[in-house]
């Protein structure tokens, strides 16, 4: 029996990268997963490779109406909404003096407003069901990272948001926790490597791995393993926590 047998999950930004790995892991553990992503076709493609009754859907988490509709559809289609993973994310890196209002706002919209809209929409169904698991994907950038004033602010904000959700929703059987990944090899870090002038991603990844105590870069599956723990029934007494999945210690 899978660790999420009979559970219905919604994972945002799940067409590729970390979100897709979480969707795969959850489906492999018996969950029916709504694979939601800005790129609806890619989301459908990812969902088609999953076992069970998972499906893909187009969703812009920064669009409140779209969030309300997709969350409602997911809860109706699967009969409940037990697990929400706020994973959708973007980077628009720049040094502070060059950062535009648009770069600041778009990162806030996706990470912070997006997680807020999704949690507010989902908690209704979780409260009704007397059960819920919310997992927010933060980052080691929450501790500060050059070129990421917008992103590090959003990822630190998500940690405060997570703790507040834990305080408010615990009495309804709902836990909220955050996973804060370090360097994970995905399209997002390929974009970072290109921005920093690396033509060869492997060279960038090898340099990053040298700074990581376990001696390798992270894989999307490493984050999925941490998300699965928080999403599972057995984690019912753990709420408001931030787990750094970074191959070494972080504050
Ligand atoms: P990725 O770029 O490979 O995937 C992000 C996904 O989110 C894409 O499929 C994209 O279409 C989707 N998305 C973007 N904006 C969206 C929106 N408005 N609505 C819905 N979907 C949207 O990135 P990833 O590396 O897999 O990152 C996933 C999450 O993990 C992000 O929140 C990211 O900030 C976080 N994270 C990544 C790393 C890393 O090293 N890769 C480290 C720490 C945290």
XYZ file of N, CA, C and O and ligand atoms in Angstrom, residues 12-20 22 36-40 42-43 58-63 86-91 106 109-111 114 136-141 151 155 158 179-192 208 218 220 223 245, ligand 1:
292
model
N 1.429 22.472 -8.063
C 1.552 23.564 -9.041
C 2.955 23.577 -9.654
O 3.915 23.115 -9.041
N 3.021 24.084 -10.879
C 4.313 24.114 -11.577
C 4.852 22.715 -11.794
O 6.061 22.483 -11.743
N 3.948 21.775 -12.069
C 4.326 20.349 -12.054
C 4.585 19.756 -13.432
O 4.734 18.547 -13.569
N 4.668 20.600 -14.450
C 4.913 20.054 -15.791
C 6.328 19.503 -15.924
O 6.574 18.571 -16.692
N 7.255 20.097 -15.182
C 8.664 19.691 -15.330
C 9.400 19.898 -14.007
O 8.824 20.388 -13.026
N 10.663 19.542 -14.000
C 11.543 19.831 -12.865
C 11.070 19.220 -11.547
O 10.597 18.078 -11.502
N 11.202 20.019 -10.497
C 10.889 19.536 -9.145
C 9.413 19.174 -9.022
O 9.063 18.136 -8.445
N 8.534 19.998 -9.582
C 7.091 19.734 -9.487
C 6.718 18.416 -10.149
O 5.901 17.646 -9.618
N 7.318 18.138 -11.307
C 7.022 16.878 -12.009
C 7.512 15.692 -11.184
O 6.846 14.642 -11.109
N 7.743 15.589 -7.945
C 6.808 15.441 -6.816
C 5.531 14.734 -7.292
O 5.036 13.806 -6.638
N -0.742 20.760 -12.304
C -1.142 22.091 -12.778
C 0.087 22.907 -13.166
O 1.077 22.934 -12.432
N 0.001 23.566 -14.307
C 1.162 24.356 -14.757
C 0.715 25.428 -15.742
O -0.285 25.257 -16.441
N 1.490 26.491 -15.789
C 1.284 27.555 -16.772
C 1.233 26.954 -18.173
O 0.450 27.385 -19.021
N 2.077 25.982 -18.411
C 2.109 25.275 -19.700
C 1.176 24.049 -19.601
O 1.577 22.976 -19.156
N -0.078 24.247 -20.020
C -1.084 23.197 -19.881
C -0.771 21.951 -20.697
O -1.024 20.825 -20.249
N 2.217 20.795 -21.562
C 3.300 20.056 -20.887
C 2.770 19.375 -19.623
O 3.183 18.247 -19.300
N 1.831 20.042 -18.940
C 1.234 19.435 -17.732
C 0.487 18.159 -18.103
O 0.600 17.127 -17.422
N -4.080 23.504 -17.217
C -3.404 24.788 -17.358
C -3.768 25.684 -16.173
O -4.947 25.832 -15.843
N -2.764 26.263 -15.525
C -3.022 27.122 -14.358
C -1.940 28.182 -14.226
O -0.755 27.865 -14.214
N -2.381 29.433 -14.099
C -1.461 30.508 -13.720
C -1.755 30.822 -12.260
O -2.804 31.380 -11.933
N -0.838 30.456 -11.370
C -1.110 30.610 -9.930
C -1.276 32.069 -9.512
O -1.837 32.347 -8.453
N -0.792 32.990 -10.338
C -0.921 34.406 -9.979
C -2.263 34.998 -10.423
O -2.512 36.183 -10.214
N -3.097 34.155 -11.015
C -4.421 34.589 -11.475
C -5.478 33.974 -10.541
O -5.783 32.785 -10.609
N 2.669 23.901 -3.210
C 2.915 25.158 -3.913
C 4.363 25.163 -4.387
O 5.285 25.506 -3.640
N 4.523 24.747 -5.635
C 5.862 24.581 -6.205
C 6.142 25.550 -7.357
O 7.304 25.816 -7.656
N 5.096 26.072 -8.001
C 5.300 26.934 -9.176
C 6.253 28.068 -8.827
O 6.135 28.685 -7.769
N 7.202 28.324 -9.720
C 8.151 29.388 -9.413
C 8.861 29.914 -10.641
O 8.959 29.227 -11.661
N 9.323 31.150 -10.516
C 10.118 31.777 -11.576
C 11.260 32.546 -10.923
O 11.189 32.892 -9.741
N 12.294 32.795 -11.700
C 13.339 33.711 -11.240
C 13.463 34.850 -12.252
O 13.305 34.619 -13.464
N 6.764 40.436 -10.533
C 6.380 39.140 -11.111
C 6.806 37.988 -10.200
O 6.089 36.991 -10.062
N 4.364 37.959 -7.341
C 3.046 37.473 -7.794
C 3.005 35.952 -7.851
O 2.043 35.331 -7.406
N 4.030 35.353 -8.430
C 3.998 33.894 -8.621
C 4.216 33.174 -7.286
O 3.438 32.293 -6.916
N 5.256 33.554 -6.550
C 5.593 32.793 -5.335
C 4.664 33.115 -4.159
O 4.185 32.201 -3.491
N 0.645 33.666 -5.501
C 0.268 32.342 -6.012
C 0.016 31.344 -4.885
O -1.015 30.660 -4.861
N 4.911 23.925 1.005
C 5.368 25.062 0.213
C 6.840 24.882 -0.131
O 7.642 24.523 0.736
N 7.164 25.143 -1.387
C 8.571 24.996 -1.793
C 9.272 26.342 -1.657
O 9.029 27.273 -2.424
N 10.122 26.420 -0.643
C 10.926 27.620 -0.381
C 12.277 27.435 -1.074
O 12.342 26.837 -2.161
N 13.348 27.902 -0.474
C 14.675 27.787 -1.098
C 15.737 28.199 -0.094
O 15.469 29.013 0.808
N 16.963 27.719 -0.282
C 18.075 28.225 0.533
C 18.315 29.711 0.238
O 18.927 30.409 1.050
N 17.801 30.193 -0.885
C 17.927 31.633 -1.198
C 17.205 32.488 -0.173
O 17.464 33.692 -0.076
N 13.588 37.179 -5.315
C 13.370 35.743 -5.076
C 13.638 35.370 -3.612
O 12.866 34.620 -2.991
N 10.944 33.787 -1.073
C 11.143 32.461 -0.476
C 11.199 32.533 1.056
O 10.782 31.595 1.752
N 7.600 32.984 2.164
C 6.863 31.708 2.151
C 7.047 30.947 3.459
O 6.152 30.221 3.898
N 9.594 22.920 2.249
C 10.860 22.299 1.858
C 11.682 23.398 1.190
O 11.172 24.103 0.308
N 12.915 23.562 1.643
C 13.781 24.601 1.085
C 14.971 23.938 0.388
O 15.958 23.583 1.032
N 14.863 23.744 -0.921
C 15.952 23.075 -1.639
C 17.165 23.981 -1.817
O 17.035 25.203 -1.900
N 18.321 23.331 -1.912
C 19.540 24.022 -2.335
C 19.644 23.914 -3.841
O 18.624 23.954 -4.543
N 20.848 23.707 -4.335
C 21.052 23.635 -5.794
C 20.491 22.318 -6.355
O 20.946 21.236 -6.007
N 19.484 22.445 -7.227
C 18.858 21.280 -7.854
C 18.974 21.440 -9.372
O 18.698 22.532 -9.910
N 19.366 20.388 -10.048
C 19.570 20.487 -11.503
C 18.238 20.455 -12.241
O 17.592 19.412 -12.342
N 17.805 21.623 -12.705
C 16.550 21.758 -13.457
C 16.722 22.879 -14.489
O 17.774 23.533 -14.556
N 15.648 23.145 -15.234
C 15.668 24.260 -16.195
C 15.976 25.577 -15.488
O 16.626 26.460 -16.044
N 15.473 25.713 -14.260
C 15.680 26.968 -13.527
C 17.166 27.227 -13.296
O 17.659 28.333 -13.503
N 17.908 26.194 -12.883
C 19.335 26.409 -12.618
C 20.135 26.456 -13.933
O 21.201 27.058 -13.983
N 19.586 25.859 -15.001
C 20.221 26.022 -16.324
C 20.156 27.484 -16.750
O 21.100 28.039 -17.312
N 19.013 28.124 -16.449
C 18.846 29.547 -16.774
C 19.828 30.384 -15.955
O 20.447 31.318 -16.469
N 19.980 30.023 -14.676
C 20.926 30.747 -13.818
C 22.342 30.617 -14.372
O 23.082 31.604 -14.453
N 29.238 23.940 -8.374
C 28.276 24.037 -7.268
C 28.388 22.816 -6.353
O 28.319 22.938 -5.131
N 21.810 18.551 -6.263
C 20.545 17.890 -5.933
C 19.773 17.508 -7.185
O 19.975 18.082 -8.259
N 15.706 16.590 -8.657
C 14.297 16.834 -8.305
C 13.740 15.762 -7.365
O 12.957 16.065 -6.462
N 14.058 16.434 -3.629
C 13.046 17.332 -3.070
C 11.719 16.586 -2.925
O 10.986 16.759 -1.933
N 16.577 20.886 2.067
C 17.035 19.739 1.274
C 18.167 20.257 0.409
O 17.967 20.682 -0.732
P 11.460 24.903 -13.402
O 11.645 26.232 -14.048
O 12.093 23.715 -14.019
O 9.906 24.580 -13.238
C 9.007 25.560 -12.770
C 7.623 25.223 -13.300
O 6.717 26.212 -12.791
C 7.550 25.294 -14.838
O 6.925 24.136 -15.344
C 6.733 26.544 -15.090
O 5.939 26.487 -16.283
C 5.876 26.613 -13.840
N 5.342 27.952 -13.589
C 6.001 29.127 -13.670
N 5.181 30.150 -13.411
C 3.969 29.612 -13.161
C 2.701 30.157 -12.830
N 2.505 31.474 -12.747
N 1.670 29.305 -12.630
C 1.839 27.977 -12.737
N 3.006 27.397 -13.076
C 4.067 28.215 -13.268
O 11.964 25.122 -11.902
P 12.286 24.081 -10.717
O 13.746 24.161 -10.489
O 11.645 22.773 -10.941
O 11.602 24.872 -9.494
C 10.429 24.421 -8.818
C 10.325 25.166 -7.498
O 11.465 24.890 -6.696
C 10.263 26.689 -7.639
O 9.388 27.217 -6.684
C 11.678 27.101 -7.348
O 11.739 28.442 -6.910
C 12.047 26.110 -6.282
N 13.477 25.895 -6.080
C 14.276 25.447 -7.079
C 15.632 25.241 -6.834
C 16.593 24.743 -7.883
O 17.805 24.737 -7.626
N 16.126 24.295 -9.053
C 16.152 25.514 -5.561
C 15.303 25.989 -4.572
C 13.964 26.166 -4.833
